[in-house]
PDB file of C-alpha atoms in Angstrom:
ATOM      1  CA  MET A  19    -105.239   3.854-134.469  1.00  0.00           C
ATOM      2  CA  CYS A  20    -103.113   2.144-131.672  1.00  0.00           C
ATOM      3  CA  CYS A  21     -99.772   0.855-132.362  1.00  0.00           C
ATOM      4  CA  VAL A  22     -98.997   2.071-135.818  1.00  0.00           C
ATOM      5  CA  MET A  23     -95.482   0.975-136.662  1.00  0.00           C
ATOM      6  CA  ILE A  24     -93.311   4.256-137.352  1.00  0.00           C
ATOM      7  CA  TYR A  25     -90.420   3.496-139.643  1.00  0.00           C
ATOM      8  CA  ASN A  26     -87.417   5.656-139.506  1.00  0.00           C
ATOM      9  CA  ARG A  27     -84.118   5.965-141.326  1.00  0.00           C
ATOM     10  CA  LEU A  28     -82.451   8.083-138.652  1.00  0.00           C
ATOM     11  CA  ALA A  29     -79.482   5.812-137.985  1.00  0.00           C
ATOM     12  CA  THR A  30     -78.712   6.124-141.860  1.00  0.00           C
ATOM     13  CA  LEU A  31     -79.076   9.745-141.948  1.00  0.00           C
ATOM     14  CA  ARG A  32     -77.103  10.299-138.848  1.00  0.00           C
ATOM     15  CA  THR A  33     -74.086   7.878-140.023  1.00  0.00           C
ATOM     16  CA  MET A  34     -74.240   9.761-143.360  1.00  0.00           C
ATOM     17  CA  HIS A  35     -73.769  13.073-141.770  1.00  0.00           C
ATOM     18  CA  GLY A  36     -71.082  11.811-139.212  1.00  0.00           C
ATOM     19  CA  LEU A  37     -72.896  12.558-136.353  1.00  0.00           C
ATOM     20  CA  SER A  38     -72.765  10.295-132.832  1.00  0.00           C
ATOM     21  CA  ARG A  39     -75.920   9.305-130.988  1.00  0.00           C
ATOM     22  CA  GLN A  40     -74.462  11.850-128.312  1.00  0.00           C
ATOM     23  CA  GLU A  41     -74.115  14.690-130.840  1.00  0.00           C
ATOM     24  CA  LEU A  42     -77.480  14.413-132.359  1.00  0.00           C
ATOM     25  CA  ALA A  43     -78.988  14.199-128.942  1.00  0.00           C
ATOM     26  CA  ASP A  44     -77.569  17.314-127.766  1.00  0.00           C
ATOM     27  CA  LYS A  45     -78.675  19.137-130.694  1.00  0.00           C
ATOM     28  CA  VAL A  46     -82.005  18.212-130.171  1.00  0.00           C
ATOM     29  CA  GLY A  47     -82.203  18.136-126.302  1.00  0.00           C
ATOM     30  CA  VAL A  48     -82.841  14.675-125.393  1.00  0.00           C
ATOM     31  CA  ASN A  49     -81.078  11.584-123.826  1.00  0.00           C
ATOM     32  CA  TYR A  50     -78.461   9.881-126.149  1.00  0.00           C
ATOM     33  CA  GLN A  51     -80.124   6.576-125.317  1.00  0.00           C
ATOM     34  CA  THR A  52     -83.444   8.136-126.751  1.00  0.00           C
ATOM     35  CA  ILE A  53     -81.995   8.415-129.976  1.00  0.00           C
ATOM     36  CA  GLY A  54     -81.212   4.812-129.793  1.00  0.00           C
ATOM     37  CA  PHE A  55     -84.690   3.836-129.095  1.00  0.00           C
ATOM     38  CA  ILE A  56     -85.977   5.968-131.805  1.00  0.00           C
ATOM     39  CA  GLU A  57     -83.312   4.230-134.324  1.00  0.00           C
ATOM     40  CA  ARG A  58     -84.548   0.814-133.389  1.00  0.00           C
ATOM     41  CA  GLY A  59     -88.170   1.551-133.570  1.00  0.00           C
ATOM     42  CA  ASP A  60     -88.588   1.144-129.876  1.00  0.00           C
ATOM     43  CA  TYR A  61     -89.844   4.590-129.221  1.00  0.00           C
ATOM     44  CA  SER A  62     -91.964   7.013-131.426  1.00  0.00           C
ATOM     45  CA  PRO A  63     -90.777  10.711-130.619  1.00  0.00           C
ATOM     46  CA  SER A  64     -93.411  13.545-130.498  1.00  0.00           C
ATOM     47  CA  LEU A  65     -93.952  15.865-133.373  1.00  0.00           C
ATOM     48  CA  GLU A  66     -91.794  18.555-131.748  1.00  0.00           C
ATOM     49  CA  LEU A  67     -88.865  15.912-131.571  1.00  0.00           C
ATOM     50  CA  GLY A  68     -89.427  14.761-135.045  1.00  0.00           C
ATOM     51  CA  PHE A  69     -89.325  18.089-136.457  1.00  0.00           C
ATOM     52  CA  ALA A  70     -86.237  19.172-134.591  1.00  0.00           C
ATOM     53  CA  ILE A  71     -84.737  16.044-135.649  1.00  0.00           C
ATOM     54  CA  ALA A  72     -85.597  16.787-139.480  1.00  0.00           C
ATOM     55  CA  SER A  73     -84.403  20.294-139.008  1.00  0.00           C
ATOM     56  CA  VAL A  74     -80.966  19.149-138.086  1.00  0.00           C
ATOM     57  CA  PHE A  75     -80.423  17.022-141.127  1.00  0.00           C
ATOM     58  CA  HIS A  76     -82.369  19.833-143.229  1.00  0.00           C
ATOM     59  CA  VAL A  77     -85.047  17.428-144.617  1.00  0.00           C
ATOM     60  CA  ARG A  78     -88.524  17.093-144.353  1.00  0.00           C
ATOM     61  CA  ILE A  79     -89.876  15.298-141.358  1.00  0.00           C
ATOM     62  CA  ASP A  80     -91.312  12.336-143.697  1.00  0.00           C
ATOM     63  CA  ASP A  81     -87.902  11.894-145.231  1.00  0.00           C
ATOM     64  CA  ILE A  82     -86.902  10.419-141.840  1.00  0.00           C
ATOM     65  CA  PHE A  83     -90.320   9.027-140.345  1.00  0.00           C
ATOM     66  CA  SER A  84     -92.865   7.199-142.198  1.00  0.00           C
ATOM     67  CA  THR A  85     -95.511   4.483-141.680  1.00  0.00           C
ATOM     68  CA  ASN A  86     -94.467   2.624-144.632  1.00  0.00           C
ATOM     69  CA  VAL A  87     -91.171   0.756-144.824  1.00  0.00           C
ATOM     70  CA  PHE A  88     -88.574   2.909-146.373  1.00  0.00           C
ATOM     71  CA  GLN A  89     -86.654   1.758-149.587  1.00  0.00           C
ATOM     72  CA  PRO A  90     -83.074   1.898-149.804  1.00  0.00           C
ATOM     73  CA  MET A  91     -81.641   5.403-149.767  1.00  0.00           C
ATOM     74  CA  LEU A  92     -79.210   4.624-152.807  1.00  0.00           C
ATOM     75  CA  GLY A  93     -79.329   7.602-155.240  1.00  0.00           C
ATOM     76  CA  GLU A  94     -82.009   9.339-153.095  1.00  0.00           C
ATOM     77  CA  VAL A  95     -80.081  11.477-150.781  1.00  0.00           C
ATOM     78  CA  LYS A  96     -76.550  13.057-151.738  1.00  0.00           C
ATOM     79  CA  HIS A  97     -74.075  12.907-149.280  1.00  0.00           C
ATOM     80  CA  GLU A  98     -73.521  16.099-147.273  1.00  0.00           C
ATOM     81  CA  PRO A  99     -70.922  17.722-145.036  1.00  0.00           C
ATOM     82  CA  LYS A 100     -70.650  16.870-141.443  1.00  0.00           C
ATOM     83  CA  ILE A 101     -73.218  19.204-139.840  1.00  0.00           C
ATOM     84  CA  LYS A 102     -71.383  21.454-137.527  1.00  0.00           C
TER      85      LYS A 102
ATOM     86  CA  MET B  10     -60.590 -12.869-129.392  1.00  0.00           C
ATOM     87  CA  ASN B  11     -63.721 -11.605-131.201  1.00  0.00           C
ATOM     88  CA  ARG B  12     -65.702 -14.059-129.457  1.00  0.00           C
ATOM     89  CA  LYS B  13     -64.278 -12.861-125.991  1.00  0.00           C
ATOM     90  CA  LEU B  14     -64.802  -9.245-127.165  1.00  0.00           C
ATOM     91  CA  ASN B  15     -68.438  -9.925-128.125  1.00  0.00           C
ATOM     92  CA  ARG B  16     -68.939 -11.914-124.418  1.00  0.00           C
ATOM     93  CA  THR B  17     -67.605  -8.476-122.769  1.00  0.00           C
ATOM     94  CA  ASP B  18     -70.043  -6.484-124.794  1.00  0.00           C
ATOM     95  CA  ALA B  19     -72.906  -8.530-123.885  1.00  0.00           C
ATOM     96  CA  PHE B  20     -71.783  -8.592-120.238  1.00  0.00           C
ATOM     97  CA  GLN B  21     -71.559  -4.698-120.169  1.00  0.00           C
ATOM     98  CA  LYS B  22     -74.920  -4.579-122.200  1.00  0.00           C
ATOM     99  CA  HIS B  23     -76.753  -6.331-119.394  1.00  0.00           C
ATOM    100  CA  ARG B  24     -75.127  -5.356-116.602  1.00  0.00           C
ATOM    101  CA  GLU B  25     -76.928  -2.087-116.197  1.00  0.00           C
ATOM    102  CA  PHE B  26     -80.116  -3.952-116.332  1.00  0.00           C
ATOM    103  CA  LEU B  27     -79.116  -6.588-113.940  1.00  0.00           C
ATOM    104  CA  ILE B  28     -77.812  -4.500-111.189  1.00  0.00           C
ATOM    105  CA  PRO B  29     -81.324  -2.946-110.423  1.00  0.00           C
ATOM    106  CA  LYS B  30     -82.821  -6.181-110.839  1.00  0.00           C
ATOM    107  CA  ILE B  31     -80.738  -7.524-108.293  1.00  0.00           C
ATOM    108  CA  VAL B  32     -81.160  -4.843-105.780  1.00  0.00           C
ATOM    109  CA  SER B  33     -84.816  -4.835-106.267  1.00  0.00           C
ATOM    110  CA  LEU B  34     -84.944  -8.588-105.222  1.00  0.00           C
ATOM    111  CA  PHE B  35     -82.800  -7.442-102.309  1.00  0.00           C
ATOM    112  CA  ILE B  36     -85.518  -4.971-101.349  1.00  0.00           C
ATOM    113  CA  ILE B  37     -88.557  -7.620-101.818  1.00  0.00           C
ATOM    114  CA  ALA B  38     -86.590 -10.355-100.157  1.00  0.00           C
ATOM    115  CA  GLY B  39     -85.926  -8.105 -97.165  1.00  0.00           C
ATOM    116  CA  LEU B  40     -89.517  -7.192 -96.707  1.00  0.00           C
ATOM    117  CA  VAL B  41     -90.573 -10.495 -96.684  1.00  0.00           C
ATOM    118  CA  VAL B  42     -88.189 -11.944 -94.281  1.00  0.00           C
ATOM    119  CA  ALA B  43     -88.958  -9.301 -92.046  1.00  0.00           C
ATOM    120  CA  LEU B  44     -92.782  -9.654 -92.020  1.00  0.00           C
ATOM    121  CA  THR B  45     -92.323 -13.755 -91.951  1.00  0.00           C
ATOM    122  CA  ALA B  46     -89.670 -13.123 -88.813  1.00  0.00           C
ATOM    123  CA  THR B  47     -92.237 -10.751 -86.961  1.00  0.00           C
ATOM    124  CA  GLN B  48     -95.069 -13.066 -87.454  1.00  0.00           C
ATOM    125  CA  GLN B  49     -92.884 -16.005 -86.371  1.00  0.00           C
ATOM    126  CA  ALA B  50     -91.820 -14.248 -83.283  1.00  0.00           C
ATOM    127  CA  SER B  51     -95.243 -13.151 -82.290  1.00  0.00           C
ATOM    128  CA  GLY B  52     -95.887 -16.649 -81.822  1.00  0.00           C
ATOM    129  CA  MET B  53     -92.809 -17.292 -79.614  1.00  0.00           C
ATOM    130  CA  PRO B  54     -92.707 -17.500 -75.830  1.00  0.00           C
ATOM    131  CA  SER B  55     -90.638 -14.506 -74.254  1.00  0.00           C
ATOM    132  CA  GLY B  56     -86.714 -15.466 -74.541  1.00  0.00           C
ATOM    133  CA  ILE B  57     -83.641 -15.345 -76.462  1.00  0.00           C
ATOM    134  CA  ASP B  58     -85.269 -17.129 -79.631  1.00  0.00           C
ATOM    135  CA  LYS B  59     -87.799 -14.355 -79.790  1.00  0.00           C
ATOM    136  CA  ILE B  60     -85.202 -11.655 -79.463  1.00  0.00           C
ATOM    137  CA  TYR B  61     -83.158 -13.256 -82.306  1.00  0.00           C
ATOM    138  CA  THR B  62     -86.034 -13.627 -84.530  1.00  0.00           C
ATOM    139  CA  GLU B  63     -87.037  -9.984 -84.059  1.00  0.00           C
ATOM    140  CA  THR B  64     -83.572  -8.653 -84.359  1.00  0.00           C
ATOM    141  CA  ALA B  65     -83.451 -10.693 -87.937  1.00  0.00           C
ATOM    142  CA  ALA B  66     -86.665  -9.009 -88.764  1.00  0.00           C
ATOM    143  CA  ASN B  67     -85.358  -5.374 -87.922  1.00  0.00           C
ATOM    144  CA  TRP B  68     -82.071  -6.142 -90.025  1.00  0.00           C
ATOM    145  CA  ALA B  69     -84.018  -7.365 -92.855  1.00  0.00           C
ATOM    146  CA  LEU B  70     -86.125  -4.198 -92.589  1.00  0.00           C
ATOM    147  CA  LEU B  71     -82.771  -2.111 -92.506  1.00  0.00           C
ATOM    148  CA  VAL B  72     -81.253  -3.931 -95.175  1.00  0.00           C
ATOM    149  CA  SER B  73     -84.566  -3.386 -97.406  1.00  0.00           C
ATOM    150  CA  GLY B  74     -84.485   0.378 -96.850  1.00  0.00           C
ATOM    151  CA  ALA B  75     -80.782   0.702 -97.621  1.00  0.00           C
ATOM    152  CA  SER B  76     -81.408  -1.026-100.532  1.00  0.00           C
ATOM    153  CA  ALA B  77     -84.179   0.939-101.495  1.00  0.00           C
ATOM    154  CA  LEU B  78     -82.150   3.888-100.903  1.00  0.00           C
ATOM    155  CA  ILE B  79     -79.345   2.585-103.259  1.00  0.00           C
ATOM    156  CA  LEU B  80     -81.706   1.923-105.938  1.00  0.00           C
ATOM    157  CA  GLY B  81     -83.207   5.199-105.899  1.00  0.00           C
ATOM    158  CA  GLY B  82     -79.743   6.540-106.063  1.00  0.00           C
ATOM    159  CA  TYR B  83     -78.842   4.422-108.996  1.00  0.00           C
ATOM    160  CA  TYR B  84     -81.939   5.788-110.886  1.00  0.00           C
ATOM    161  CA  GLY B  85     -80.749   9.443-110.041  1.00  0.00           C
ATOM    162  CA  GLY B  86     -84.095  10.155-108.069  1.00  0.00           C
ATOM    163  CA  LYS B  87     -85.627   9.636-111.476  1.00  0.00           C
ATOM    164  CA  TYR B  88     -88.487   7.412-110.073  1.00  0.00           C
ATOM    165  CA  SER B  89     -88.810   9.148-106.491  1.00  0.00           C
ATOM    166  CA  ILE B  90     -92.074  10.847-105.553  1.00  0.00           C
ATOM    167  CA  LEU B  91     -89.852  13.016-103.369  1.00  0.00           C
ATOM    168  CA  TRP B  92     -87.797  14.462-106.137  1.00  0.00           C
ATOM    169  CA  ALA B  93     -90.179  14.081-109.212  1.00  0.00           C
ATOM    170  CA  LYS B  94     -90.544  17.877-109.612  1.00  0.00           C
ATOM    171  CA  ALA B  95     -86.967  18.441-109.342  1.00  0.00           C
ATOM    172  CA  VAL B  96     -85.872  15.682-111.660  1.00  0.00           C
ATOM    173  CA  GLU B  97     -88.415  16.417-113.929  1.00  0.00           C
ATOM    174  CA  ILE B  98     -86.545  19.433-115.623  1.00  0.00           C
ATOM    175  CA  ARG B  99     -83.825  17.019-116.772  1.00  0.00           C
ATOM    176  CA  LEU B 100     -85.832  14.285-118.351  1.00  0.00           C
ATOM    177  CA  ASP B 101     -86.765  14.088-122.011  1.00  0.00           C
ATOM    178  CA  GLU B 102     -90.086  13.086-123.400  1.00  0.00           C
ATOM    179  CA  ARG B 103     -89.310   9.334-123.180  1.00  0.00           C
ATOM    180  CA  GLU B 104     -87.877   9.231-119.921  1.00  0.00           C
ATOM    181  CA  LYS B 105     -91.295  11.164-118.669  1.00  0.00           C
ATOM    182  CA  SER B 106     -93.452   8.843-120.534  1.00  0.00           C
ATOM    183  CA  VAL B 107     -91.511   5.749-119.041  1.00  0.00           C
ATOM    184  CA  ARG B 108     -91.608   7.653-115.456  1.00  0.00           C
ATOM    185  CA  ASN B 109     -95.365   8.025-115.690  1.00  0.00           C
ATOM    186  CA  ARG B 110     -96.158   4.474-116.822  1.00  0.00           C
ATOM    187  CA  VAL B 111     -93.943   3.316-113.780  1.00  0.00           C
ATOM    188  CA  PHE B 112     -95.740   5.674-111.186  1.00  0.00           C
ATOM    189  CA  LEU B 113     -99.219   4.486-112.874  1.00  0.00           C
ATOM    190  CA  ARG B 114     -98.257   0.957-112.382  1.00  0.00           C
ATOM    191  CA  ALA B 115     -96.664   1.374-108.722  1.00  0.00           C
ATOM    192  CA  TYR B 116     -99.830   3.334-107.756  1.00  0.00           C
ATOM    193  CA  ARG B 117    -101.961   0.208-108.650  1.00  0.00           C
ATOM    194  CA  TRP B 118     -99.691  -1.931-106.852  1.00  0.00           C
ATOM    195  CA  MET B 119     -99.742  -0.025-103.701  1.00  0.00           C
ATOM    196  CA  VAL B 120    -103.325   0.538-103.644  1.00  0.00           C
ATOM    197  CA  ALA B 121    -103.689  -3.582-103.930  1.00  0.00           C
ATOM    198  CA  LEU B 122    -100.834  -4.227-101.270  1.00  0.00           C
ATOM    199  CA  MET B 123    -102.687  -1.506 -98.895  1.00  0.00           C
ATOM    200  CA  PHE B 124    -106.076  -3.029 -99.233  1.00  0.00           C
ATOM    201  CA  PHE B 125    -104.455  -6.740 -98.415  1.00  0.00           C
ATOM    202  CA  GLY B 126    -102.265  -5.160 -95.884  1.00  0.00           C
ATOM    203  CA  LEU B 127    -105.300  -3.462 -94.038  1.00  0.00           C
ATOM    204  CA  LEU B 128    -107.137  -6.449 -94.104  1.00  0.00           C
ATOM    205  CA  GLY B 129    -104.485  -8.365 -92.539  1.00  0.00           C
ATOM    206  CA  LEU B 130    -103.629  -5.779 -89.897  1.00  0.00           C
ATOM    207  CA  MET B 131    -107.374  -5.568 -89.101  1.00  0.00           C
ATOM    208  CA  GLN B 132    -107.514  -9.187 -87.728  1.00  0.00           C
ATOM    209  CA  SER B 133    -103.954  -8.874 -86.211  1.00  0.00           C
ATOM    210  CA  THR B 134    -103.608  -7.584 -82.502  1.00  0.00           C
ATOM    211  CA  ASN B 135     -99.927  -7.787 -82.435  1.00  0.00           C
ATOM    212  CA  GLY B 136     -98.548  -4.331 -81.983  1.00  0.00           C
ATOM    213  CA  HIS B 137     -94.939  -5.183 -83.142  1.00  0.00           C
ATOM    214  CA  MET B 138     -96.240  -6.699 -86.173  1.00  0.00           C
ATOM    215  CA  GLN B 139     -98.291  -3.394 -86.938  1.00  0.00           C
ATOM    216  CA  THR B 140     -95.301  -1.494 -86.476  1.00  0.00           C
ATOM    217  CA  VAL B 141     -93.190  -3.558 -88.761  1.00  0.00           C
ATOM    218  CA  SER B 142     -95.916  -3.677 -91.385  1.00  0.00           C
ATOM    219  CA  GLY B 143     -95.956   0.344 -91.288  1.00  0.00           C
ATOM    220  CA  TRP B 144     -92.406   0.500 -92.126  1.00  0.00           C
ATOM    221  CA  VAL B 145     -92.707  -2.010 -94.981  1.00  0.00           C
ATOM    222  CA  PHE B 146     -95.534   0.027 -96.305  1.00  0.00           C
ATOM    223  CA  LEU B 147     -93.169   3.171 -96.182  1.00  0.00           C
ATOM    224  CA  VAL B 148     -89.992   1.286 -97.759  1.00  0.00           C
ATOM    225  CA  LEU B 149     -92.537   0.166-100.543  1.00  0.00           C
ATOM    226  CA  ALA B 150     -93.986   3.544-101.064  1.00  0.00           C
ATOM    227  CA  ILE B 151     -90.624   5.144-101.358  1.00  0.00           C
ATOM    228  CA  SER B 152     -89.190   1.906-103.458  1.00  0.00           C
ATOM    229  CA  LEU B 153     -91.843   0.747-105.548  1.00  0.00           C
ATOM    230  CA  PRO B 154     -91.723   3.013-108.490  1.00  0.00           C
ATOM    231  CA  SER B 155     -87.908   2.081-108.752  1.00  0.00           C
ATOM    232  CA  ILE B 156     -88.520  -1.625-108.336  1.00  0.00           C
ATOM    233  CA  ILE B 157     -91.230  -1.754-111.023  1.00  0.00           C
ATOM    234  CA  ALA B 158     -88.809   0.383-113.269  1.00  0.00           C
ATOM    235  CA  SER B 159     -85.938  -2.060-112.953  1.00  0.00           C
ATOM    236  CA  TRP B 160     -88.116  -4.666-114.349  1.00  0.00           C
ATOM    237  CA  THR B 161     -89.585  -2.454-117.146  1.00  0.00           C
ATOM    238  CA  ARG B 162     -87.689  -2.300-120.676  1.00  0.00           C
ATOM    239  CA  ALA B 163     -86.167   0.965-121.667  1.00  0.00           C
ATOM    240  CA  SER B 164     -86.368   2.512-118.139  1.00  0.00           C
ATOM    241  CA  ARG B 165     -82.761   3.441-117.926  1.00  0.00           C
TER     242      ARG B 165
END
């Protein structure tokens, strides 16, 4: 089970919610660069961090992370207001 | 204009990875010069040349030590054994995993270097060479994790 590729659509969700990397990083308690690494797929977060990120966007963890390539989000997720 | 901007962005992007690499090269070069100059000085007869060569070795060691401190400061003590516990509280999970990987590699390198270094020292009767080697190992022990970190992806 080594080196399973974890795909994510964190960048899309973050942009949709109008959050910067720094803002998201502050909410989940990590360095802003870690958010960049996750978005680029260079780092797979722990379950704790994955759940923390999912709770920020009020979605399930498998809406953000998957072992399968995500399909385009058109029509799948409604635009939500900026998270305060 | 756009091309100029892109070039500036590329420079900014690579600069933070380039600086630690250059400093780490300074450390390694300084240690190599120190050891080589000391070795050469040991074969020289007493005189001004020997003094100059030994002075060069000492300066190289000093530059190396100063560069090690600069590199440690650049990373904010993230890869320092001395402050590892104090720094840990402000590292997130990715930074901790990078640090652990760097420490493991540094430990492997240090064991290998000490093994070959001790083999060399056992055959050497030169007291000055032994002293310089001791300082070289000290600088390496302090700076090796930072040196490895500067050549490791995602270390910053």
